[in-house]
Tab-separated table of C-alpha atoms and ligand atoms in Angstrom:
chain	number	residue	atom	x	y	z
Q	200	MET	CA	70.523	6.172	67.207
Q	201	ILE	CA	66.798	6.059	67.795
Q	202	ASP	CA	65.255	3.897	70.514
Q	203	LEU	CA	61.821	2.873	69.339
Q	204	HIS	CA	60.618	1.054	72.457
Q	205	SER	CA	60.920	2.512	75.953
Q	206	HIS	CA	58.868	2.662	79.137
Q	207	ILE	CA	60.136	6.101	80.064
Q	208	ILE	CA	56.794	7.793	80.810
Q	209	PRO	CA	56.622	7.895	84.608
Q	210	GLY	CA	53.868	6.396	86.697
Q	211	VAL	CA	51.804	4.632	84.052
Q	212	ASP	CA	53.167	1.077	83.788
Q	213	ASP	CA	56.041	-1.082	85.041
Q	214	GLY	CA	58.637	1.353	83.646
Q	215	ALA	CA	59.865	4.601	85.206
Q	216	ALA	CA	58.064	5.352	88.466
Q	217	THR	CA	58.943	9.048	88.775
Q	218	VAL	CA	60.132	11.936	86.618
Q	219	ASP	CA	63.553	11.521	88.254
Q	220	ASP	CA	63.661	7.870	87.114
Q	221	ALA	CA	62.746	8.977	83.613
Q	222	LEU	CA	65.442	11.665	83.705
Q	223	GLU	CA	68.043	9.070	84.702
Q	224	MET	CA	66.923	6.857	81.797
Q	225	ALA	CA	67.197	9.838	79.457
Q	226	ARG	CA	70.721	10.536	80.706
Q	227	VAL	CA	71.856	6.946	80.148
Q	228	ALA	CA	70.309	6.933	76.667
Q	229	ARG	CA	71.967	10.212	75.716
Q	230	ASP	CA	75.353	9.016	77.024
Q	231	ASP	CA	75.001	5.889	74.864
Q	232	GLY	CA	74.629	7.964	71.694
Q	233	ILE	CA	70.839	7.819	71.439
Q	234	THR	CA	69.323	11.033	70.082
Q	235	THR	CA	65.622	10.097	70.068
Q	236	VAL	CA	63.549	7.894	72.355
Q	237	VAL	CA	59.979	6.898	71.591
Q	238	ALA	CA	57.991	6.485	74.787
Q	239	THR	CA	55.891	3.347	74.363
Q	240	PRO	CA	53.852	2.760	77.530
Q	241	HIS	CA	51.747	-0.407	77.692
Q	242	ARG	CA	48.361	0.705	76.397
Q	243	ASN	CA	45.424	-1.660	76.740
Q	244	PRO	CA	42.019	-1.826	78.413
Q	245	TRP	CA	43.351	-3.233	81.710
Q	246	SER	CA	46.382	-0.981	82.266
Q	247	TYR	CA	47.168	2.551	81.114
Q	248	ARG	CA	44.127	3.802	79.216
Q	249	GLU	CA	43.983	7.529	79.918
Q	250	ASP	CA	43.689	9.602	76.770
Q	251	ARG	CA	46.539	10.762	74.581
Q	252	VAL	CA	46.538	14.192	76.245
Q	253	ASP	CA	47.460	12.563	79.566
Q	254	ALA	CA	50.373	10.700	77.947
Q	255	GLU	CA	51.569	13.876	76.227
Q	256	ARG	CA	51.368	15.824	79.498
Q	257	ARG	CA	53.420	13.217	81.369
Q	258	LEU	CA	55.963	13.076	78.565
Q	259	GLU	CA	56.204	16.870	78.551
Q	260	GLU	CA	57.207	16.738	82.234
Q	261	VAL	CA	60.116	14.497	81.258
Q	262	ARG	CA	61.042	16.826	78.387
Q	263	LEU	CA	61.058	19.798	80.787
Q	264	ALA	CA	63.234	17.910	83.287
Q	265	CYS	CA	65.672	17.009	80.491
Q	266	ARG	CA	65.837	20.620	79.338
Q	267	ARG	CA	66.380	21.845	82.898
Q	268	GLU	CA	69.232	19.374	83.419
Q	269	GLY	CA	70.776	19.904	79.997
Q	270	VAL	CA	70.026	16.383	78.740
Q	271	GLU	CA	69.632	16.738	75.014
Q	272	LEU	CA	67.228	14.056	73.861
Q	273	GLN	CA	64.202	14.098	71.582
Q	274	LEU	CA	61.221	12.394	73.228
Q	275	LEU	CA	58.320	11.234	71.065
Q	276	LEU	CA	55.075	9.527	71.966
Q	277	GLY	CA	53.971	6.059	70.943
Q	278	GLY	CA	52.552	3.065	72.730
Q	279	GLU	CA	52.838	-0.683	73.100
Q	280	ALA	CA	49.498	-2.224	72.207
Q	281	TYR	CA	48.456	-5.738	73.178
Q	282	ILE	CA	47.159	-8.167	70.580
Q	283	SER	CA	43.391	-8.183	70.857
Q	284	PRO	CA	40.456	-8.970	68.553
Q	285	ASP	CA	39.391	-5.299	68.677
Q	286	LEU	CA	42.802	-3.736	68.037
Q	287	VAL	CA	41.586	-1.748	65.019
Q	288	GLU	CA	38.921	-0.129	67.208
Q	289	GLN	CA	41.574	0.548	69.854
Q	290	VAL	CA	43.611	2.431	67.251
Q	291	GLU	CA	40.567	4.345	66.086
Q	292	SER	CA	39.553	5.286	69.636
Q	293	GLY	CA	43.086	6.452	70.489
Q	294	LEU	CA	43.751	3.778	73.117
Q	295	ALA	CA	46.364	2.064	70.967
Q	296	LEU	CA	48.826	4.808	70.015
Q	297	THR	CA	50.938	4.476	66.895
Q	298	ILE	CA	54.566	5.576	66.934
Q	299	ASN	CA	54.735	9.370	66.765
Q	300	GLY	CA	51.299	9.407	65.122
Q	301	SER	CA	52.629	7.412	62.151
Q	302	ARG	CA	51.196	4.346	60.415
Q	303	TYR	CA	53.440	2.076	62.549
Q	304	LEU	CA	51.988	0.290	65.587
Q	305	LEU	CA	54.089	-1.602	68.139
Q	306	ILE	CA	52.210	-4.712	69.314
Q	307	GLU	CA	53.032	-7.296	71.965
Q	308	TRP	CA	51.727	-10.834	72.440
Q	309	PRO	CA	51.438	-13.141	75.418
Q	310	TYR	CA	54.784	-14.930	75.722
Q	311	GLU	CA	53.575	-18.489	75.929
Q	312	HIS	CA	50.675	-18.761	73.531
Q	313	TYR	CA	49.762	-17.331	70.165
Q	314	PRO	CA	46.086	-16.338	70.048
Q	315	PRO	CA	44.270	-17.825	67.039
Q	316	TYR	CA	42.919	-14.422	65.996
Q	317	SER	CA	46.428	-12.917	65.673
Q	318	GLU	CA	46.761	-13.118	61.912
Q	319	ARG	CA	43.212	-11.879	61.307
Q	320	VAL	CA	43.963	-8.830	63.486
Q	321	LEU	CA	47.264	-8.152	61.701
Q	322	PHE	CA	45.435	-8.345	58.371
Q	323	GLU	CA	42.658	-6.011	59.545
Q	324	LEU	CA	45.205	-3.484	60.772
Q	325	GLN	CA	46.957	-3.569	57.408
Q	326	VAL	CA	43.633	-3.082	55.603
Q	327	HIS	CA	43.263	0.067	57.713
Q	328	GLY	CA	46.700	1.290	56.648
Q	329	ILE	CA	48.510	0.338	59.851
Q	330	VAL	CA	51.914	-1.359	59.671
Q	331	PRO	CA	52.302	-3.727	62.642
Q	332	ILE	CA	55.650	-4.032	64.424
Q	333	ILE	CA	56.006	-7.192	66.499
Q	334	ALA	CA	57.513	-6.126	69.841
Q	335	HIS	CA	60.385	-8.198	71.314
Q	336	ALA	CA	59.856	-11.105	68.939
Q	337	GLU	CA	62.651	-13.137	70.559
Q	338	ARG	CA	60.602	-13.741	73.689
Q	339	TYR	CA	57.587	-15.620	72.292
Q	340	ARG	CA	57.505	-19.386	72.510
Q	341	ILE	CA	56.220	-19.756	68.954
Q	342	ILE	CA	59.242	-17.812	67.658
Q	343	ARG	CA	61.745	-19.491	69.965
Q	344	ARG	CA	60.573	-22.830	68.586
Q	345	ASP	CA	60.643	-21.713	64.961
Q	346	PRO	CA	62.057	-18.257	64.127
Q	347	PHE	CA	61.133	-18.852	60.494
Q	348	TYR	CA	57.483	-18.574	61.444
Q	349	LEU	CA	58.083	-14.836	60.961
Q	350	VAL	CA	58.914	-15.176	57.260
Q	351	THR	CA	55.279	-15.267	56.114
Q	352	LEU	CA	54.361	-12.300	58.283
Q	353	ILE	CA	57.356	-10.288	57.036
Q	354	GLU	CA	56.478	-11.104	53.438
Q	355	ARG	CA	53.055	-9.591	54.178
Q	356	GLY	CA	54.722	-6.379	55.387
Q	357	VAL	CA	54.912	-6.870	59.141
Q	358	LEU	CA	58.011	-5.476	60.881
Q	359	VAL	CA	59.905	-7.176	63.694
Q	360	GLN	CA	61.619	-5.605	66.724
Q	361	VAL	CA	64.147	-7.440	68.878
Q	362	THR	CA	65.539	-6.343	72.221
Q	363	ALA	CA	69.075	-5.042	72.723
Q	364	SER	CA	69.558	-6.863	76.025
Q	365	GLY	CA	68.262	-10.108	74.477
Q	366	LEU	CA	71.054	-9.930	71.927
Q	367	LEU	CA	73.535	-9.420	74.757
Q	368	GLY	CA	72.360	-12.486	76.693
Q	369	GLU	CA	70.581	-10.770	79.569
Q	370	PHE	CA	67.545	-13.073	79.254
Q	371	GLY	CA	69.682	-16.219	79.084
Q	372	PRO	CA	71.275	-18.256	76.309
Q	373	GLU	CA	68.076	-19.514	74.637
Q	374	ILE	CA	66.676	-16.036	74.031
Q	375	GLN	CA	70.116	-14.800	73.012
Q	376	ARG	CA	70.347	-17.592	70.424
Q	377	THR	CA	66.874	-16.767	69.098
Q	378	THR	CA	67.708	-13.047	68.897
Q	379	GLU	CA	70.924	-13.824	67.026
Q	380	MET	CA	69.034	-16.057	64.592
Q	381	LEU	CA	66.483	-13.332	63.948
Q	382	VAL	CA	69.170	-10.719	63.315
Q	383	ALA	CA	71.428	-12.973	61.233
Q	384	GLY	CA	68.456	-14.324	59.244
Q	385	ARG	CA	67.211	-10.796	58.375
Q	386	LEU	CA	64.063	-11.568	60.362
Q	387	ALA	CA	64.519	-8.507	62.594
Q	388	HIS	CA	64.271	-4.914	61.409
Q	389	VAL	CA	64.624	-2.866	64.578
Q	390	ILE	CA	66.780	-3.251	67.679
Q	391	ALA	CA	65.268	-1.339	70.606
Q	392	SER	CA	65.911	-1.296	74.350
Q	393	ASP	CA	62.379	-1.926	75.721
Q	394	SER	CA	63.893	-0.148	78.683
Q	395	HIS	CA	62.013	-0.204	81.984
Q	396	GLY	CA	64.690	1.609	84.010
Q	397	VAL	CA	68.431	2.166	84.216
Q	398	ASP	CA	68.972	-1.336	85.657
Q	399	ARG	CA	66.182	-3.306	84.009
Q	400	ARG	CA	66.776	-3.516	80.264
Q	401	PRO	CA	68.817	-0.286	80.364
Q	402	PRO	CA	68.153	2.349	77.683
Q	403	ARG	CA	71.256	1.523	75.645
Q	404	LEU	CA	71.682	0.360	72.057
Q	405	SER	CA	75.380	0.722	71.218
Q	406	ALA	CA	76.583	-2.655	72.587
Q	407	ALA	CA	73.756	-4.516	70.823
Q	408	ARG	CA	74.479	-2.630	67.599
Q	409	ASP	CA	78.140	-3.665	67.851
Q	410	ARG	CA	77.072	-7.281	68.392
Q	411	ALA	CA	74.786	-7.012	65.354
Q	412	VAL	CA	77.720	-5.709	63.280
Q	413	THR	CA	79.458	-9.048	63.838
Q	414	LEU	CA	76.345	-10.881	62.598
Q	415	VAL	CA	75.219	-8.819	59.602
Q	416	GLY	CA	77.857	-6.151	58.991
Q	417	GLU	CA	77.899	-2.438	59.689
Q	418	PRO	CA	75.266	-1.053	57.270
Q	419	ALA	CA	72.567	-3.577	58.219
Q	420	ALA	CA	73.294	-3.176	61.943
Q	421	ARG	CA	73.141	0.607	61.659
Q	422	ALA	CA	69.857	0.360	59.763
Q	423	MET	CA	68.279	-1.459	62.728
Q	424	VAL	CA	69.103	1.296	65.233
Q	425	SER	CA	69.050	4.364	62.977
Q	426	ASP	CA	67.772	4.264	59.396
Q	427	ILE	CA	64.670	2.085	59.833
Q	428	PRO	CA	63.588	3.677	63.153
Q	429	ARG	CA	63.995	7.101	61.531
Q	430	ARG	CA	61.730	6.125	58.648
Q	431	ILE	CA	59.203	4.846	61.193
Q	432	ILE	CA	59.076	8.035	63.259
Q	433	GLU	CA	58.872	10.083	60.047
Q	434	ASN	CA	56.053	7.850	58.734
Q	435	GLU	CA	57.943	6.932	55.595
Q	436	PRO	CA	57.451	3.632	53.764
Q	437	ILE	CA	60.066	0.952	54.365
Q	438	GLU	CA	61.523	-1.421	51.826
Q	439	LEU	CA	62.248	-4.587	53.797
Q	440	PRO	CA	65.292	-6.732	53.075
Q	441	ALA	CA	64.208	-10.249	52.052
Q	442	PRO	CA	64.584	-12.775	54.879
Q	443	LYS	CA	67.399	-15.246	54.310
Q	444	PRO	CA	66.036	-18.575	53.125
Q	445	ARG	CA	65.716	-21.339	55.679
Q	446	LYS	CA	68.659	-23.728	55.665
Q	447	PRO	CA	67.992	-26.558	53.206
Q	448	GLN	CA	66.399	-29.569	54.875
Q	449	PRO	CA	68.090	-32.962	54.605
Q	450	PHE	CA	66.587	-35.143	51.874
Q	451	TRP	CA	64.870	-37.417	54.432
Q	452	ALA	CA	63.002	-34.506	56.073
Q	453	PHE	CA	59.786	-35.299	54.213
Q	454	TRP	CA	59.477	-38.508	56.304
Q	455	ARG	CA	59.225	-36.360	59.431
Q	456	SER	CA	56.811	-33.802	58.001
Q	457	GLY	CA	54.296	-36.438	56.879
L	84	LIG	FE1	57.729	-2.956	76.241
C-alpha cells in the first residue's frame, strides 16, 4: 500500500516533531503493510515555506534513520497546499510541491467555508497541467452537507482523497457517514492516513481498506490504497470510475427546489 498524505517530515508543521517521531511513524506504517509514504507537509505562505532543498534534507534524515534501524519504507516528497487565489504561482515558485514531482497536487480547504475563487483556481491549475487532489474531502462542511457536490469537480478531472481514520469513525459518526458515502458513491479515489503521529491519525491504511472492501468490494478498495496512488507517484494518467448517480429524487422534489 502507498500512503499519499502524511505529516512525517519532522519539525515543519503539526506532524512529527523529531526524527524519532518520524521513525516511529515509519515503523507503524511498515508494520501495517505500507511500502511507500509520501511526505506532505503543509506548505503555504504562513507556515512551512522553506525551499524544496530544505524539505528534501529533512526527509533524507528520516530515510537515514529508517535505514539505520532496518525500517524498509520508501519515502517520497510532496506537499499539502492550501487553496489560494495565487496557487498556480505557488506551484511555479516551488512553494506548493506536487506529489513526487508529478502533475498531481494535494490541496486543502478551510473546513467551514468554501472560498468563491475555488473553482477558478482549480480550473487554472488544470490549464497549467496540474491535476488537483482534494485533501480529506470528508471534513468540509460543503461536502458533509452534499457529498454530490463533488460530482461536477470529478467530471472535470479532479481527484478526491478521504482519510482512513474518518472511515473508521475516529472523527465521529457524521464524518464517518460522509466518508462512507464518498467511498460507496465512487466519489473518493484515494484513502490516505493524513497521519500526524502514531496516536493522532496513525499511519495505517489496512483497517480502512478492509472497511472499504465491505462498501465497494476488493478491487475498488485496493485501487484506493495501491493502484491509484501508484499511478499518482509515477505521474501516470488516471482513468476515473464514473461516480454513482445520485439517488432518484421523489416526484415532488421539484416543489422544494423552486
Ligand atoms: Fe494533512
